Amino acid sequence: MKRREFVAATLGGMASIVAGASVQAQEKAVTAFTLANLPYAFNALEPYIDKMTMEIHHGKHHAAYVNNLNNATKGTETKSLEDILANVSKLSPTIRNNGGGHWNHSEFWKWLTPGGGQPTGELAASITRDFGSFDKFKEQFGQAATGRFGSGWAWLVKQHDKLVIASTPNQDNPLMDIADVKGIPVLGLDVWEHAYYLKYQNRRADYVQAWWNVVNWDEAGKRFLSSK
Ligand code: MN
């Protein structure tokens, strides 16, 4: 290879490396928030939550929140999702809705598990202390879930040393500075129609009743302890 050809080839190679790096940087900025896989199979929560609902809920609804959030935050200073939620009153409705949607669903998948169970340890003791009994807690939580008009969420929230039940509209959550009831979400239930309509149609109360069979109380217990 003549010297001129060598220089040209070397420069060409460097240019493609630099171009590759900038493509990678662009992709990184666009994909700041990502959709994690479910920690179980789509059909793992049958018969309580059906496979098709899980596929559409995760692969279409949650994916759309992630894409919309990435588009809405493109080119802005990178912030953590928690930071976005804590300052959401200063941000656009698009970021509020999709940032909330991404956080809520990322946690919702973890709050579900095949087989379900019952709360144990300190969380169980605190539920009994603050609501009277586990059954009374379930009744109050169920009322928050079925009573939420339109789309939203029901929450078990830790406020300092006390547990309270709350519900939020749309994709709002208790971490948002605009929330009526603020605190650490220990457990959350999605009561948007997209979460249950294929199997339960308009029977939201049946969906809530079935959901108790697949609650991941170990995950809720971890949230409760880590939020002290
Ligand atoms: Mn949902």
mmCIF file with all atom_site columns, N, CA and C and ligand atoms in Angstrom, residues 57 61 65 105 153 171 190 192 194-195, ligand 1:
data_model
loop_
_atom_site.group_PDB
_atom_site.id
_atom_site.type_symbol
_atom_site.label_atom_id
_atom_site.label_alt_id
_atom_site.label_comp_id
_atom_site.label_asym_id
_atom_site.label_entity_id
_atom_site.label_seq_id
_atom_site.pdbx_PDB_ins_code
_atom_site.Cartn_x
_atom_site.Cartn_y
_atom_site.Cartn_z
_atom_site.occupancy
_atom_site.B_iso_or_equiv
_atom_site.pdbx_formal_charge
_atom_site.auth_seq_id
_atom_site.auth_comp_id
_atom_site.auth_asym_id
_atom_site.auth_atom_id
_atom_site.pdbx_PDB_model_num
ATOM   1  N  N  . HIS A 1 57  ? -50.551 -5.268 27.901 1.00 0.00 ? 57  HIS A N  1
ATOM   2  C  CA . HIS A 1 57  ? -50.279 -4.293 28.968 1.00 0.00 ? 57  HIS A CA 1
ATOM   3  C  C  . HIS A 1 57  ? -48.786 -3.942 29.007 1.00 0.00 ? 57  HIS A C  1
ATOM   4  N  N  . HIS A 1 61  ? -48.871 -0.982 26.180 1.00 0.00 ? 61  HIS A N  1
ATOM   5  C  CA . HIS A 1 61  ? -49.129 0.169  27.059 1.00 0.00 ? 61  HIS A CA 1
ATOM   6  C  C  . HIS A 1 61  ? -47.856 0.658  27.752 1.00 0.00 ? 61  HIS A C  1
ATOM   7  N  N  . TYR A 1 65  ? -45.493 4.191  27.179 1.00 0.00 ? 65  TYR A N  1
ATOM   8  C  CA . TYR A 1 65  ? -45.084 5.179  28.192 1.00 0.00 ? 65  TYR A CA 1
ATOM   9  C  C  . TYR A 1 65  ? -43.574 5.426  28.109 1.00 0.00 ? 65  TYR A C  1
ATOM   10 N  N  . HIS A 1 105 ? -45.768 1.185  36.167 1.00 0.00 ? 105 HIS A N  1
ATOM   11 C  CA . HIS A 1 105 ? -45.795 -0.152 35.571 1.00 0.00 ? 105 HIS A CA 1
ATOM   12 C  C  . HIS A 1 105 ? -44.533 -0.947 35.901 1.00 0.00 ? 105 HIS A C  1
ATOM   13 N  N  . TRP A 1 153 ? -55.013 4.432  39.993 1.00 0.00 ? 153 TRP A N  1
ATOM   14 C  CA . TRP A 1 153 ? -54.311 3.436  40.809 1.00 0.00 ? 153 TRP A CA 1
ATOM   15 C  C  . TRP A 1 153 ? -54.786 3.496  42.247 1.00 0.00 ? 153 TRP A C  1
ATOM   16 N  N  . GLN A 1 171 ? -51.943 8.418  35.661 1.00 0.00 ? 171 GLN A N  1
ATOM   17 C  CA . GLN A 1 171 ? -50.688 7.741  36.039 1.00 0.00 ? 171 GLN A CA 1
ATOM   18 C  C  . GLN A 1 171 ? -49.982 8.488  37.166 1.00 0.00 ? 171 GLN A C  1
ATOM   19 N  N  . ASP A 1 190 ? -53.057 -1.265 39.533 1.00 0.00 ? 190 ASP A N  1
ATOM   20 C  CA . ASP A 1 190 ? -53.499 -0.580 38.313 1.00 0.00 ? 190 ASP A CA 1
ATOM   21 C  C  . ASP A 1 190 ? -54.981 -0.879 38.098 1.00 0.00 ? 190 ASP A C  1
ATOM   22 N  N  . TRP A 1 192 ? -56.763 0.840  35.618 1.00 0.00 ? 192 TRP A N  1
ATOM   23 C  CA . TRP A 1 192 ? -57.151 1.244  34.266 1.00 0.00 ? 192 TRP A CA 1
ATOM   24 C  C  . TRP A 1 192 ? -57.888 0.063  33.611 1.00 0.00 ? 192 TRP A C  1
ATOM   25 N  N  . HIS A 1 194 ? -57.488 -1.057 30.760 1.00 0.00 ? 194 HIS A N  1
ATOM   26 C  CA . HIS A 1 194 ? -56.561 -1.885 29.972 1.00 0.00 ? 194 HIS A CA 1
ATOM   27 C  C  . HIS A 1 194 ? -55.939 -3.005 30.823 1.00 0.00 ? 194 HIS A C  1
ATOM   28 N  N  . ALA A 1 195 ? -56.006 -2.863 32.160 1.00 0.00 ? 195 ALA A N  1
ATOM   29 C  CA . ALA A 1 195 ? -55.420 -3.868 33.051 1.00 0.00 ? 195 ALA A CA 1
ATOM   30 C  C  . ALA A 1 195 ? -56.323 -5.088 33.226 1.00 0.00 ? 195 ALA A C  1
HETATM 31 MN MN . MN  B 2 .   ? -51.587 -0.078 33.092 1.00 0.00 ? 1   MN  B MN 1
#
